[in-house]
């Protein structure tokens, strides 16, 4: 007897349909074909044991299981359940009526219970697009799959439940999605707030500009000056995720297996903080079984690199392309996958090895030339791609002791949202461009036209600071954001001057 069920395989952050074909014929062997990896091959032993614990037996005939399309490599343990259901159907131990409109996913334990798997959300999206009516997943993944509207999601704990449901002996109730009100409420709930930060008004201003325009930031200052504290509060002033952004971000985290069992859509913007010992593959993605890296996990959010010079040079250099293209393509001999990587880079560093270069009260103990060599750990091309360079000075005792709270994140976020709305209107006809930081050269000429006074000011700065052409573009983008925050249609000389002031690390005198 021939039976087929449906499953899904991941390609990047998207999914493709996999048809699990099972044929029963004369013979005694059990074959699994269709380019399975080791985890899929081992599924036969898990299925055999699960059947025994569900009081089922594999037929003494020849069983051939094919995973189509046969030229696509199948990876992971999520094929256990669809293969098991297909085998039961071929052995006529279940009613196959519902198989044609149902997709199955799940890893079987030896006793027949189901374990959660990765990548359920993109597979659920694919199932809806293919016109399937329902998806059966482990209970642990039910909330994740229920995000997809128009698809019936059945969460189960044990293979026995699926068998009884297919045979009409048990009723399974669909998992309901998390209410949109709860999603909206969680989007604005953070443990940190900018009101906790004493002083640092100029740094807060720079971070507000970065959040409003999607600009990359580097903060340089002595240990304990508040760099990490400020960076951790940047998500609190970013606009809430739109539904499309939340869905795309959740798909990435689903593929990486970073979602909890009770999570539907991610409500807050990601904030990723990889350690400086991370590898290029962990940062950019890839591996033997391709997985999204930190730059993709930070998509639509913030990637915070603390102590930037301590990262390996090869690790930092792989970020050049995603910082420009907002996507990362990982090409290997066996595969080529593409992951989105539209993140805001926030980096921090000490000004020198001892940490006290340019400190107002402590003396730097570094030998001559050490500061310059320390700064040279970060390449010029990478530094060029960072729009805002901010010097963070230690807060005075008087400011620390002040009981007066600072400006709240909610107040700053309102200004950021207003500026983002201006940019949405500006770029509404341009696909894939949402913020000023994403403008190309053609857009700069159209949206960042300068009058005589600001143009002359920028020209003088380029000559005196010996800035690159990329730095010129970055200054224009930042000035455009400053003008948006001020509600100005035209970029003024004051906006250019403030943007130039955020290029402190481009000055030839720094670190010498």
mmCIF file of C-alpha atoms in Angstrom, residues 14-344:
data_model
loop_
_atom_site.group_PDB
_atom_site.id
_atom_site.type_symbol
_atom_site.label_atom_id
_atom_site.label_comp_id
_atom_site.label_asym_id
_atom_site.label_seq_id
_atom_site.Cartn_x
_atom_site.Cartn_y
_atom_site.Cartn_z
ATOM 1 C CA UNK A 14 12.136 29.902 4.823
ATOM 2 C CA UNK A 15 10.721 26.421 4.406
ATOM 3 C CA UNK A 16 9.963 24.060 1.537
ATOM 4 C CA UNK A 17 7.382 21.308 1.473
ATOM 5 C CA UNK A 18 8.637 17.751 1.877
ATOM 6 C CA UNK A 19 6.396 14.866 0.839
ATOM 7 C CA UNK A 20 6.965 11.722 2.904
ATOM 8 C CA UNK A 21 6.099 8.803 0.640
ATOM 9 C CA UNK A 22 5.755 5.322 2.182
ATOM 10 C CA UNK A 23 5.269 2.179 0.118
ATOM 11 C CA UNK A 24 4.605 -1.308 1.499
ATOM 12 C CA UNK A 25 5.471 -4.280 -0.707
ATOM 13 C CA UNK A 26 6.683 -7.881 -0.605
ATOM 14 C CA UNK A 27 9.960 -8.302 1.276
ATOM 15 C CA UNK A 28 11.418 -7.777 4.723
ATOM 16 C CA UNK A 29 13.706 -4.722 4.525
ATOM 17 C CA UNK A 30 13.233 -1.147 5.710
ATOM 18 C CA UNK A 31 14.682 1.637 3.513
ATOM 19 C CA UNK A 32 14.870 5.397 4.028
ATOM 20 C CA UNK A 33 15.832 7.401 0.916
ATOM 21 C CA UNK A 34 15.661 11.041 -0.208
ATOM 22 C CA UNK A 35 19.022 12.463 0.941
ATOM 23 C CA UNK A 36 18.521 12.178 4.744
ATOM 24 C CA UNK A 37 21.245 13.167 7.197
ATOM 25 C CA UNK A 38 22.271 11.043 10.178
ATOM 26 C CA UNK A 39 19.556 12.456 12.457
ATOM 27 C CA UNK A 40 16.881 11.523 9.913
ATOM 28 C CA UNK A 41 18.339 8.040 9.344
ATOM 29 C CA UNK A 42 18.289 7.398 13.088
ATOM 30 C CA UNK A 43 14.576 8.185 13.124
ATOM 31 C CA UNK A 44 13.797 4.597 12.116
ATOM 32 C CA UNK A 45 15.124 3.262 15.428
ATOM 33 C CA UNK A 46 13.227 5.890 17.409
ATOM 34 C CA UNK A 47 10.055 5.068 15.466
ATOM 35 C CA UNK A 48 10.502 1.326 16.010
ATOM 36 C CA UNK A 49 10.796 1.818 19.781
ATOM 37 C CA UNK A 50 7.904 4.319 19.875
ATOM 38 C CA UNK A 51 5.655 1.859 18.035
ATOM 39 C CA UNK A 52 6.433 -0.865 20.585
ATOM 40 C CA UNK A 53 5.507 1.478 23.444
ATOM 41 C CA UNK A 54 2.260 2.334 21.658
ATOM 42 C CA UNK A 55 1.449 -1.363 21.198
ATOM 43 C CA UNK A 56 2.090 -1.224 17.459
ATOM 44 C CA UNK A 57 4.368 -3.377 15.329
ATOM 45 C CA UNK A 58 6.237 -2.645 12.140
ATOM 46 C CA UNK A 59 4.928 -4.944 9.403
ATOM 47 C CA UNK A 60 7.134 -7.816 8.323
ATOM 48 C CA UNK A 61 7.062 -6.563 4.731
ATOM 49 C CA UNK A 62 9.358 -4.346 2.707
ATOM 50 C CA UNK A 63 8.880 -0.668 3.603
ATOM 51 C CA UNK A 64 10.415 2.121 1.504
ATOM 52 C CA UNK A 65 10.246 5.681 2.850
ATOM 53 C CA UNK A 66 11.097 8.458 0.376
ATOM 54 C CA UNK A 67 11.535 12.122 1.332
ATOM 55 C CA UNK A 68 10.748 14.178 -1.764
ATOM 56 C CA UNK A 69 12.222 16.230 -3.369
ATOM 57 C CA UNK A 70 15.099 13.756 -3.301
ATOM 58 C CA UNK A 71 17.784 16.328 -4.242
ATOM 59 C CA UNK A 72 17.174 18.474 -1.122
ATOM 60 C CA UNK A 73 19.141 17.451 1.950
ATOM 61 C CA UNK A 74 16.868 16.655 4.911
ATOM 62 C CA UNK A 75 18.269 17.515 8.340
ATOM 63 C CA UNK A 76 17.082 17.240 11.914
ATOM 64 C CA UNK A 77 14.698 15.129 13.935
ATOM 65 C CA UNK A 78 11.435 16.851 12.918
ATOM 66 C CA UNK A 79 10.746 14.136 10.330
ATOM 67 C CA UNK A 80 10.141 11.471 12.997
ATOM 68 C CA UNK A 81 6.403 12.096 13.317
ATOM 69 C CA UNK A 82 5.504 12.353 9.589
ATOM 70 C CA UNK A 83 7.533 9.214 8.805
ATOM 71 C CA UNK A 84 5.842 7.321 11.658
ATOM 72 C CA UNK A 85 2.363 8.425 10.531
ATOM 73 C CA UNK A 86 3.156 7.471 6.934
ATOM 74 C CA UNK A 87 4.316 4.009 8.013
ATOM 75 C CA UNK A 88 1.191 3.467 10.122
ATOM 76 C CA UNK A 89 -0.952 4.515 7.162
ATOM 77 C CA UNK A 90 0.832 2.139 4.804
ATOM 78 C CA UNK A 91 0.362 -0.683 7.339
ATOM 79 C CA UNK A 92 -3.374 0.205 7.536
ATOM 80 C CA UNK A 93 -3.218 0.856 11.287
ATOM 81 C CA UNK A 94 -4.721 4.343 10.981
ATOM 82 C CA UNK A 95 -7.392 6.014 8.855
ATOM 83 C CA UNK A 96 -5.618 8.061 6.179
ATOM 84 C CA UNK A 97 -8.502 10.409 5.387
ATOM 85 C CA UNK A 98 -6.954 13.456 7.134
ATOM 86 C CA UNK A 99 -3.389 12.981 5.874
ATOM 87 C CA UNK A 100 -3.892 14.893 2.613
ATOM 88 C CA UNK A 101 -4.628 18.174 4.369
ATOM 89 C CA UNK A 102 -2.304 17.905 7.388
ATOM 90 C CA UNK A 103 1.399 18.615 7.920
ATOM 91 C CA UNK A 104 3.187 16.734 10.713
ATOM 92 C CA UNK A 105 6.291 17.786 12.655
ATOM 93 C CA UNK A 106 7.961 16.420 15.759
ATOM 94 C CA UNK A 107 10.756 14.354 17.270
ATOM 95 C CA UNK A 108 9.787 11.039 18.830
ATOM 96 C CA UNK A 109 11.304 9.818 22.061
ATOM 97 C CA UNK A 110 11.665 6.068 22.605
ATOM 98 C CA UNK A 111 8.461 5.898 24.654
ATOM 99 C CA UNK A 112 6.421 7.674 21.982
ATOM 100 C CA UNK A 113 6.251 11.133 23.543
ATOM 101 C CA UNK A 114 6.967 14.148 21.341
ATOM 102 C CA UNK A 115 9.796 16.627 21.799
ATOM 103 C CA UNK A 116 9.905 20.168 20.439
ATOM 104 C CA UNK A 117 11.814 20.953 17.239
ATOM 105 C CA UNK A 118 13.310 24.044 15.580
ATOM 106 C CA UNK A 119 11.886 26.049 12.699
ATOM 107 C CA UNK A 120 8.180 25.410 13.280
ATOM 108 C CA UNK A 121 7.064 28.966 12.434
ATOM 109 C CA UNK A 122 8.463 29.161 8.863
ATOM 110 C CA UNK A 123 7.156 25.643 8.185
ATOM 111 C CA UNK A 124 3.710 26.679 9.429
ATOM 112 C CA UNK A 125 3.800 29.704 7.102
ATOM 113 C CA UNK A 126 4.704 27.397 4.213
ATOM 114 C CA UNK A 127 1.868 24.999 5.113
ATOM 115 C CA UNK A 128 -0.668 27.805 4.917
ATOM 116 C CA UNK A 129 0.738 28.975 1.563
ATOM 117 C CA UNK A 130 0.456 25.413 0.213
ATOM 118 C CA UNK A 131 -3.218 25.307 1.140
ATOM 119 C CA UNK A 132 -2.966 22.745 3.925
ATOM 120 C CA UNK A 133 -5.702 22.906 6.531
ATOM 121 C CA UNK A 134 -3.815 22.032 9.696
ATOM 122 C CA UNK A 135 -0.437 21.291 11.264
ATOM 123 C CA UNK A 136 0.242 18.772 14.041
ATOM 124 C CA UNK A 137 3.234 19.694 16.218
ATOM 125 C CA UNK A 138 4.601 18.901 19.699
ATOM 126 C CA UNK A 139 2.751 20.795 22.410
ATOM 127 C CA UNK A 140 5.977 22.711 23.117
ATOM 128 C CA UNK A 141 5.802 24.304 19.649
ATOM 129 C CA UNK A 142 2.042 24.908 19.497
ATOM 130 C CA UNK A 143 2.115 28.576 20.606
ATOM 131 C CA UNK A 144 4.788 29.321 18.013
ATOM 132 C CA UNK A 145 2.831 27.750 15.139
ATOM 133 C CA UNK A 146 -0.439 29.396 16.271
ATOM 134 C CA UNK A 147 1.001 32.767 15.234
ATOM 135 C CA UNK A 148 0.062 31.855 11.656
ATOM 136 C CA UNK A 149 -3.569 32.788 11.007
ATOM 137 C CA UNK A 150 -5.769 30.625 8.803
ATOM 138 C CA UNK A 151 -4.086 27.396 9.916
ATOM 139 C CA UNK A 152 -5.417 24.944 12.494
ATOM 140 C CA UNK A 153 -2.650 24.106 14.986
ATOM 141 C CA UNK A 154 -2.904 20.908 17.017
ATOM 142 C CA UNK A 155 -0.399 20.504 19.857
ATOM 143 C CA UNK A 156 0.137 16.932 21.058
ATOM 144 C CA UNK A 157 2.250 15.250 23.734
ATOM 145 C CA UNK A 158 2.369 11.641 22.528
ATOM 146 C CA UNK A 159 2.224 9.601 19.341
ATOM 147 C CA UNK A 160 -0.743 7.726 20.797
ATOM 148 C CA UNK A 161 -2.794 10.952 20.784
ATOM 149 C CA UNK A 162 -2.147 11.433 17.055
ATOM 150 C CA UNK A 163 -3.106 7.832 16.260
ATOM 151 C CA UNK A 164 -6.349 8.077 18.251
ATOM 152 C CA UNK A 165 -7.208 11.417 16.629
ATOM 153 C CA UNK A 166 -6.659 10.053 13.101
ATOM 154 C CA UNK A 167 -8.819 7.024 13.943
ATOM 155 C CA UNK A 168 -11.615 9.210 15.319
ATOM 156 C CA UNK A 169 -11.153 7.980 18.895
ATOM 157 C CA UNK A 170 -10.001 11.315 20.361
ATOM 158 C CA UNK A 171 -10.742 14.976 19.743
ATOM 159 C CA UNK A 172 -7.863 17.482 19.593
ATOM 160 C CA UNK A 173 -8.555 21.163 20.175
ATOM 161 C CA UNK A 174 -6.705 23.840 18.182
ATOM 162 C CA UNK A 175 -4.212 26.079 19.978
ATOM 163 C CA UNK A 176 -5.344 29.702 20.057
ATOM 164 C CA UNK A 177 -2.880 32.502 19.234
ATOM 165 C CA UNK A 178 -1.768 35.015 21.852
ATOM 166 C CA UNK A 179 -4.183 38.017 21.820
ATOM 167 C CA UNK A 180 -2.855 41.079 19.993
ATOM 168 C CA UNK A 181 -3.448 43.201 23.102
ATOM 169 C CA UNK A 182 -0.992 41.057 25.055
ATOM 170 C CA UNK A 183 1.557 41.332 22.227
ATOM 171 C CA UNK A 184 1.210 45.134 22.168
ATOM 172 C CA UNK A 185 1.525 45.374 25.947
ATOM 173 C CA UNK A 186 4.706 43.298 26.060
ATOM 174 C CA UNK A 187 6.285 45.386 23.282
ATOM 175 C CA UNK A 188 6.637 48.406 25.585
ATOM 176 C CA UNK A 189 7.604 46.566 28.786
ATOM 177 C CA UNK A 190 11.293 46.799 29.684
ATOM 178 C CA UNK A 191 13.213 46.324 32.913
ATOM 179 C CA UNK A 192 15.619 49.185 32.102
ATOM 180 C CA UNK A 193 14.865 52.850 31.474
ATOM 181 C CA UNK A 194 16.902 55.888 30.455
ATOM 182 C CA UNK A 195 15.635 57.678 33.549
ATOM 183 C CA UNK A 196 18.066 55.481 35.534
ATOM 184 C CA UNK A 197 21.056 57.108 33.807
ATOM 185 C CA UNK A 198 22.519 60.123 35.598
ATOM 186 C CA UNK A 199 24.064 62.827 33.439
ATOM 187 C CA UNK A 200 25.468 61.801 30.028
ATOM 188 C CA UNK A 201 23.102 64.165 28.204
ATOM 189 C CA UNK A 202 25.280 64.306 25.070
ATOM 190 C CA UNK A 203 25.451 60.488 24.889
ATOM 191 C CA UNK A 204 21.687 60.161 25.287
ATOM 192 C CA UNK A 205 21.259 62.663 22.470
ATOM 193 C CA UNK A 206 23.550 60.648 20.192
ATOM 194 C CA UNK A 207 21.739 57.395 21.006
ATOM 195 C CA UNK A 208 18.402 59.067 20.271
ATOM 196 C CA UNK A 209 19.730 60.052 16.834
ATOM 197 C CA UNK A 210 20.989 56.502 16.295
ATOM 198 C CA UNK A 211 17.600 55.019 17.202
ATOM 199 C CA UNK A 212 15.717 57.501 15.040
ATOM 200 C CA UNK A 213 17.768 56.864 11.895
ATOM 201 C CA UNK A 214 19.010 53.298 12.428
ATOM 202 C CA UNK A 215 22.628 54.480 12.639
ATOM 203 C CA UNK A 216 25.573 52.458 13.949
ATOM 204 C CA UNK A 217 27.260 53.746 17.129
ATOM 205 C CA UNK A 218 30.553 53.325 18.932
ATOM 206 C CA UNK A 219 31.036 54.618 22.478
ATOM 207 C CA UNK A 220 34.568 55.164 23.763
ATOM 208 C CA UNK A 221 35.305 55.963 27.376
ATOM 209 C CA UNK A 222 36.973 54.908 30.596
ATOM 210 C CA UNK A 223 35.860 51.815 32.547
ATOM 211 C CA UNK A 224 32.762 52.507 34.636
ATOM 212 C CA UNK A 225 31.661 55.555 32.647
ATOM 213 C CA UNK A 226 28.321 53.926 31.772
ATOM 214 C CA UNK A 227 28.814 52.598 28.224
ATOM 215 C CA UNK A 228 27.194 49.209 28.814
ATOM 216 C CA UNK A 229 24.414 50.705 30.910
ATOM 217 C CA UNK A 230 23.532 53.104 28.099
ATOM 218 C CA UNK A 231 23.731 50.436 25.402
ATOM 219 C CA UNK A 232 21.331 48.112 27.236
ATOM 220 C CA UNK A 233 18.700 50.852 27.231
ATOM 221 C CA UNK A 234 18.724 51.477 23.475
ATOM 222 C CA UNK A 235 15.911 48.932 22.778
ATOM 223 C CA UNK A 236 13.673 50.900 25.169
ATOM 224 C CA UNK A 237 13.674 53.912 22.813
ATOM 225 C CA UNK A 238 13.285 51.994 19.544
ATOM 226 C CA UNK A 239 9.829 51.924 17.924
ATOM 227 C CA UNK A 240 7.752 48.801 18.660
ATOM 228 C CA UNK A 241 8.023 45.982 16.152
ATOM 229 C CA UNK A 242 5.443 46.026 13.388
ATOM 230 C CA UNK A 243 3.589 42.762 12.726
ATOM 231 C CA UNK A 244 5.718 42.011 9.645
ATOM 232 C CA UNK A 245 8.942 42.754 11.535
ATOM 233 C CA UNK A 246 7.842 40.601 14.465
ATOM 234 C CA UNK A 247 7.011 37.695 12.151
ATOM 235 C CA UNK A 248 10.359 37.867 10.322
ATOM 236 C CA UNK A 249 12.314 38.211 13.567
ATOM 237 C CA UNK A 250 10.449 35.309 15.161
ATOM 238 C CA UNK A 251 11.170 33.117 12.108
ATOM 239 C CA UNK A 252 14.906 33.679 12.556
ATOM 240 C CA UNK A 253 14.792 32.805 16.248
ATOM 241 C CA UNK A 254 12.608 29.795 15.475
ATOM 242 C CA UNK A 255 15.127 28.441 12.954
ATOM 243 C CA UNK A 256 17.897 28.955 15.531
ATOM 244 C CA UNK A 257 15.866 27.214 18.256
ATOM 245 C CA UNK A 258 15.865 30.305 20.495
ATOM 246 C CA UNK A 259 12.127 30.470 21.206
ATOM 247 C CA UNK A 260 10.694 29.217 24.487
ATOM 248 C CA UNK A 261 7.782 26.831 24.717
ATOM 249 C CA UNK A 262 5.290 29.534 25.746
ATOM 250 C CA UNK A 263 6.281 32.149 23.165
ATOM 251 C CA UNK A 264 4.340 33.187 20.106
ATOM 252 C CA UNK A 265 5.534 36.266 18.258
ATOM 253 C CA UNK A 266 8.559 38.070 19.672
ATOM 254 C CA UNK A 267 7.228 41.338 21.038
ATOM 255 C CA UNK A 268 10.461 43.202 21.850
ATOM 256 C CA UNK A 269 13.332 44.104 19.560
ATOM 257 C CA UNK A 270 16.288 41.704 19.879
ATOM 258 C CA UNK A 271 19.359 42.770 21.863
ATOM 259 C CA UNK A 272 22.271 40.428 21.227
ATOM 260 C CA UNK A 273 25.545 40.661 23.175
ATOM 261 C CA UNK A 274 28.052 38.056 21.923
ATOM 262 C CA UNK A 275 31.257 37.599 23.948
ATOM 263 C CA UNK A 276 34.510 38.831 22.431
ATOM 264 C CA UNK A 277 35.736 35.218 22.118
ATOM 265 C CA UNK A 278 32.989 34.430 19.588
ATOM 266 C CA UNK A 279 34.021 32.918 16.246
ATOM 267 C CA UNK A 280 33.333 34.318 12.759
ATOM 268 C CA UNK A 281 30.835 31.497 12.083
ATOM 269 C CA UNK A 282 28.959 32.175 15.336
ATOM 270 C CA UNK A 283 28.756 35.864 14.451
ATOM 271 C CA UNK A 284 27.884 35.622 10.779
ATOM 272 C CA UNK A 285 26.126 32.245 10.590
ATOM 273 C CA UNK A 286 26.739 28.984 8.763
ATOM 274 C CA UNK A 287 28.284 25.796 10.126
ATOM 275 C CA UNK A 288 27.944 22.185 9.030
ATOM 276 C CA UNK A 289 24.183 22.457 9.453
ATOM 277 C CA UNK A 290 23.561 26.121 8.563
ATOM 278 C CA UNK A 291 22.255 28.283 11.387
ATOM 279 C CA UNK A 292 21.728 32.053 11.588
ATOM 280 C CA UNK A 293 24.499 33.892 13.435
ATOM 281 C CA UNK A 294 24.387 36.776 15.885
ATOM 282 C CA UNK A 295 24.057 39.394 13.126
ATOM 283 C CA UNK A 296 20.819 37.700 11.990
ATOM 284 C CA UNK A 297 19.526 37.043 15.510
ATOM 285 C CA UNK A 298 19.869 40.826 16.000
ATOM 286 C CA UNK A 299 17.734 41.504 12.889
ATOM 287 C CA UNK A 300 15.362 44.443 13.523
ATOM 288 C CA UNK A 301 17.173 45.048 16.813
ATOM 289 C CA UNK A 302 20.576 45.805 18.319
ATOM 290 C CA UNK A 303 23.893 43.959 18.128
ATOM 291 C CA UNK A 304 26.049 45.132 21.049
ATOM 292 C CA UNK A 305 29.776 44.395 20.871
ATOM 293 C CA UNK A 306 31.322 45.267 24.214
ATOM 294 C CA UNK A 307 35.109 45.822 24.323
ATOM 295 C CA UNK A 308 35.311 45.966 20.531
ATOM 296 C CA UNK A 309 39.148 45.818 20.202
ATOM 297 C CA UNK A 310 39.173 42.496 22.083
ATOM 298 C CA UNK A 311 37.276 40.783 19.251
ATOM 299 C CA UNK A 312 39.459 38.982 16.723
ATOM 300 C CA UNK A 313 40.192 41.027 13.634
ATOM 301 C CA UNK A 314 38.833 38.277 11.382
ATOM 302 C CA UNK A 315 35.599 38.311 13.405
ATOM 303 C CA UNK A 316 35.119 42.056 12.972
ATOM 304 C CA UNK A 317 35.960 42.121 9.289
ATOM 305 C CA UNK A 318 33.158 39.679 8.378
ATOM 306 C CA UNK A 319 30.655 42.354 9.455
ATOM 307 C CA UNK A 320 31.577 44.747 6.660
ATOM 308 C CA UNK A 321 29.199 43.278 4.084
ATOM 309 C CA UNK A 322 26.093 42.881 6.303
ATOM 310 C CA UNK A 323 26.581 46.418 7.650
ATOM 311 C CA UNK A 324 26.188 47.684 4.080
ATOM 312 C CA UNK A 325 23.766 45.205 2.519
ATOM 313 C CA UNK A 326 21.634 44.378 5.581
ATOM 314 C CA UNK A 327 21.726 40.732 4.480
ATOM 315 C CA UNK A 328 24.295 37.962 4.755
ATOM 316 C CA UNK A 329 24.857 35.202 2.219
ATOM 317 C CA UNK A 330 26.638 32.124 3.560
ATOM 318 C CA UNK A 331 28.084 30.024 0.743
ATOM 319 C CA UNK A 332 29.687 26.652 1.336
ATOM 320 C CA UNK A 333 30.439 23.619 -0.850
ATOM 321 C CA UNK A 334 27.152 21.899 0.074
ATOM 322 C CA UNK A 335 24.800 24.858 0.402
ATOM 323 C CA UNK A 336 24.195 28.566 -0.002
ATOM 324 C CA UNK A 337 21.724 30.302 2.312
ATOM 325 C CA UNK A 338 20.750 33.904 2.847
ATOM 326 C CA UNK A 339 19.787 35.437 6.188
ATOM 327 C CA UNK A 340 18.478 38.962 6.862
ATOM 328 C CA UNK A 341 20.769 41.139 8.988
ATOM 329 C CA UNK A 342 19.197 44.586 9.313
ATOM 330 C CA UNK A 343 20.580 45.425 12.754
ATOM 331 C CA UNK A 344 21.902 48.500 14.524
#
